[in-house]
Amino acid sequence: MWRGEILLKRKNLVQEYNELIESIREEKKEEASIMRSKHESEVMILDKKNNDLQTMVSELEGLVQNKNEAIETLNDSIYKVEEEKIRAEEEFAAELSTLKPGARRTGFVL
């Protein structure tokens, strides 16, 4: 009987050991599932942030394009005004050179 009790205890210990191993495996599976869900949530959040940032970048690119077009238009206008000013000064100098000497001082044409 002594040997039978030892075998029975051994059998019970092996069964407890196997149950403990199985319990640990189940816990690890649950932890892995929780971590996977957490990771998926984090990925979704990062994807949304990435999409938001891409949208902001697109909007900023549009604003930069609008600014560049406005600067180009403004530069064109300044160039045209400068050309007109030079032309007007040249016309004025040409008219002034045709005046009689006395008229230049008084501002009246005789």
PDB file of C-alpha atoms in Angstrom:
ATOM      1  CA  MET A   1       0.000   0.000   0.000  1.00  0.00           C
ATOM      2  CA  TRP A   2       2.829   2.269   0.655  1.00  0.00           C
ATOM      3  CA  ARG A   3       3.808   2.185  -3.013  1.00  0.00           C
ATOM      4  CA  GLY A   4       0.172   2.672  -4.087  1.00  0.00           C
ATOM      5  CA  GLU A   5      -0.135   5.818  -1.954  1.00  0.00           C
ATOM      6  CA  ILE A   6       3.052   7.226  -3.460  1.00  0.00           C
ATOM      7  CA  LEU A   7       1.798   6.550  -6.973  1.00  0.00           C
ATOM      8  CA  LEU A   8      -1.557   8.142  -6.146  1.00  0.00           C
ATOM      9  CA  LYS A   9       0.136  11.231  -4.661  1.00  0.00           C
ATOM     10  CA  ARG A  10       2.418  11.409  -7.679  1.00  0.00           C
ATOM     11  CA  LYS A  11      -0.569  11.135  -9.996  1.00  0.00           C
ATOM     12  CA  ASN A  12      -2.359  13.931  -8.072  1.00  0.00           C
ATOM     13  CA  LEU A  13       0.743  16.166  -8.131  1.00  0.00           C
ATOM     14  CA  VAL A  14       1.201  15.630 -11.867  1.00  0.00           C
ATOM     15  CA  GLN A  15      -2.465  16.466 -12.413  1.00  0.00           C
ATOM     16  CA  GLU A  16      -2.182  19.625 -10.267  1.00  0.00           C
ATOM     17  CA  TYR A  17       0.997  20.570 -12.147  1.00  0.00           C
ATOM     18  CA  ASN A  18      -0.723  20.095 -15.524  1.00  0.00           C
ATOM     19  CA  GLU A  19      -3.742  22.119 -14.353  1.00  0.00           C
ATOM     20  CA  LEU A  20      -1.419  24.882 -13.136  1.00  0.00           C
ATOM     21  CA  ILE A  21       0.427  24.910 -16.468  1.00  0.00           C
ATOM     22  CA  GLU A  22      -2.897  25.047 -18.325  1.00  0.00           C
ATOM     23  CA  SER A  23      -4.084  27.881 -16.057  1.00  0.00           C
ATOM     24  CA  ILE A  24      -0.886  29.835 -16.749  1.00  0.00           C
ATOM     25  CA  ARG A  25      -1.333  29.264 -20.502  1.00  0.00           C
ATOM     26  CA  GLU A  26      -4.900  30.579 -20.335  1.00  0.00           C
ATOM     27  CA  GLU A  27      -3.763  33.663 -18.398  1.00  0.00           C
ATOM     28  CA  LYS A  28      -1.029  34.308 -20.965  1.00  0.00           C
ATOM     29  CA  LYS A  29      -3.581  33.966 -23.786  1.00  0.00           C
ATOM     30  CA  GLU A  30      -5.865  36.463 -22.035  1.00  0.00           C
ATOM     31  CA  GLU A  31      -2.958  38.870 -21.476  1.00  0.00           C
ATOM     32  CA  ALA A  32      -1.949  38.533 -25.134  1.00  0.00           C
ATOM     33  CA  SER A  33      -5.538  39.187 -26.212  1.00  0.00           C
ATOM     34  CA  ILE A  34      -5.716  42.279 -23.982  1.00  0.00           C
ATOM     35  CA  MET A  35      -2.371  43.535 -25.288  1.00  0.00           C
ATOM     36  CA  ARG A  36      -3.469  42.912 -28.877  1.00  0.00           C
ATOM     37  CA  SER A  37      -6.683  44.883 -28.296  1.00  0.00           C
ATOM     38  CA  LYS A  38      -4.738  47.672 -26.628  1.00  0.00           C
ATOM     39  CA  HIS A  39      -2.273  47.742 -29.516  1.00  0.00           C
ATOM     40  CA  GLU A  40      -5.088  47.842 -32.072  1.00  0.00           C
ATOM     41  CA  SER A  41      -6.680  50.757 -30.207  1.00  0.00           C
ATOM     42  CA  GLU A  42      -3.378  52.614 -30.132  1.00  0.00           C
ATOM     43  CA  VAL A  43      -2.887  51.984 -33.851  1.00  0.00           C
ATOM     44  CA  MET A  44      -6.375  53.329 -34.580  1.00  0.00           C
ATOM     45  CA  ILE A  45      -5.657  56.453 -32.508  1.00  0.00           C
ATOM     46  CA  LEU A  46      -2.325  56.973 -34.272  1.00  0.00           C
ATOM     47  CA  ASP A  47      -3.987  56.470 -37.672  1.00  0.00           C
ATOM     48  CA  LYS A  48      -6.565  59.130 -36.831  1.00  0.00           C
ATOM     49  CA  LYS A  49      -3.860  61.532 -35.649  1.00  0.00           C
ATOM     50  CA  ASN A  50      -1.889  60.830 -38.826  1.00  0.00           C
ATOM     51  CA  ASN A  51      -4.970  61.547 -40.965  1.00  0.00           C
ATOM     52  CA  ASP A  52      -5.609  64.761 -39.017  1.00  0.00           C
ATOM     53  CA  LEU A  53      -2.008  65.843 -39.534  1.00  0.00           C
ATOM     54  CA  GLN A  54      -2.180  65.057 -43.248  1.00  0.00           C
ATOM     55  CA  THR A  55      -5.333  67.166 -43.495  1.00  0.00           C
ATOM     56  CA  MET A  56      -3.606  70.048 -41.692  1.00  0.00           C
ATOM     57  CA  VAL A  57      -0.582  69.769 -43.984  1.00  0.00           C
ATOM     58  CA  SER A  58      -2.856  69.882 -47.041  1.00  0.00           C
ATOM     59  CA  GLU A  59      -4.638  72.933 -45.673  1.00  0.00           C
ATOM     60  CA  LEU A  60      -1.318  74.643 -44.926  1.00  0.00           C
ATOM     61  CA  GLU A  61      -0.052  73.851 -48.415  1.00  0.00           C
ATOM     62  CA  GLY A  62      -3.202  75.483 -49.809  1.00  0.00           C
ATOM     63  CA  LEU A  63      -2.650  78.545 -47.652  1.00  0.00           C
ATOM     64  CA  VAL A  64       0.984  78.784 -48.760  1.00  0.00           C
ATOM     65  CA  GLN A  65      -0.099  78.511 -52.396  1.00  0.00           C
ATOM     66  CA  ASN A  66      -2.674  81.282 -51.885  1.00  0.00           C
ATOM     67  CA  LYS A  67      -0.052  83.446 -50.161  1.00  0.00           C
ATOM     68  CA  ASN A  68       2.426  82.878 -52.978  1.00  0.00           C
ATOM     69  CA  GLU A  69      -0.195  83.773 -55.589  1.00  0.00           C
ATOM     70  CA  ALA A  70      -1.101  86.935 -53.633  1.00  0.00           C
ATOM     71  CA  ILE A  71       2.570  87.923 -53.414  1.00  0.00           C
ATOM     72  CA  GLU A  72       3.004  87.324 -57.143  1.00  0.00           C
ATOM     73  CA  THR A  73      -0.060  89.461 -57.920  1.00  0.00           C
ATOM     74  CA  LEU A  74       1.189  92.185 -55.600  1.00  0.00           C
ATOM     75  CA  ASN A  75       4.643  92.113 -57.190  1.00  0.00           C
ATOM     76  CA  ASP A  76       3.068  92.361 -60.652  1.00  0.00           C
ATOM     77  CA  SER A  77       1.028  95.360 -59.508  1.00  0.00           C
ATOM     78  CA  ILE A  78       4.096  97.052 -58.014  1.00  0.00           C
ATOM     79  CA  TYR A  79       6.031  96.433 -61.237  1.00  0.00           C
ATOM     80  CA  LYS A  80       3.213  97.940 -63.330  1.00  0.00           C
ATOM     81  CA  VAL A  81       2.977 100.996 -61.044  1.00  0.00           C
ATOM     82  CA  GLU A  82       6.750 101.469 -61.233  1.00  0.00           C
ATOM     83  CA  GLU A  83       6.618 101.212 -65.047  1.00  0.00           C
ATOM     84  CA  GLU A  84       3.777 103.743 -65.155  1.00  0.00           C
ATOM     85  CA  LYS A  85       5.688 106.073 -62.829  1.00  0.00           C
ATOM     86  CA  ILE A  86       8.818 105.897 -65.032  1.00  0.00           C
ATOM     87  CA  ARG A  87       6.745 106.498 -68.165  1.00  0.00           C
ATOM     88  CA  ALA A  88       4.976 109.465 -66.547  1.00  0.00           C
ATOM     89  CA  GLU A  89       8.313 110.941 -65.416  1.00  0.00           C
ATOM     90  CA  GLU A  90       9.727 110.520 -68.932  1.00  0.00           C
ATOM     91  CA  GLU A  91       6.646 112.186 -70.457  1.00  0.00           C
ATOM     92  CA  PHE A  92       6.883 115.017 -67.934  1.00  0.00           C
ATOM     93  CA  ALA A  93      10.592 115.518 -68.669  1.00  0.00           C
ATOM     94  CA  ALA A  94       9.859 115.531 -72.418  1.00  0.00           C
ATOM     95  CA  GLU A  95       7.098 118.130 -71.993  1.00  0.00           C
ATOM     96  CA  LEU A  96       9.278 120.191 -69.688  1.00  0.00           C
ATOM     97  CA  SER A  97      12.079 120.257 -72.227  1.00  0.00           C
ATOM     98  CA  THR A  98       9.724 121.746 -74.853  1.00  0.00           C
ATOM     99  CA  LEU A  99       8.797 124.742 -72.670  1.00  0.00           C
ATOM    100  CA  LYS A 100      10.373 128.148 -73.193  1.00  0.00           C
ATOM    101  CA  PRO A 101      13.000 129.095 -70.617  1.00  0.00           C
ATOM    102  CA  GLY A 102      10.840 131.718 -68.865  1.00  0.00           C
ATOM    103  CA  ALA A 103       7.904 129.386 -68.607  1.00  0.00           C
ATOM    104  CA  ARG A 104       9.932 126.869 -66.668  1.00  0.00           C
ATOM    105  CA  ARG A 105      10.417 129.288 -63.805  1.00  0.00           C
ATOM    106  CA  THR A 106       6.861 130.544 -63.641  1.00  0.00           C
ATOM    107  CA  GLY A 107       5.061 127.435 -64.661  1.00  0.00           C
ATOM    108  CA  PHE A 108       3.184 129.270 -67.418  1.00  0.00           C
ATOM    109  CA  VAL A 109       3.612 128.832 -71.140  1.00  0.00           C
ATOM    110  CA  LEU A 110       3.959 132.125 -73.046  1.00  0.00           C
TER     111      LEU A 110
END
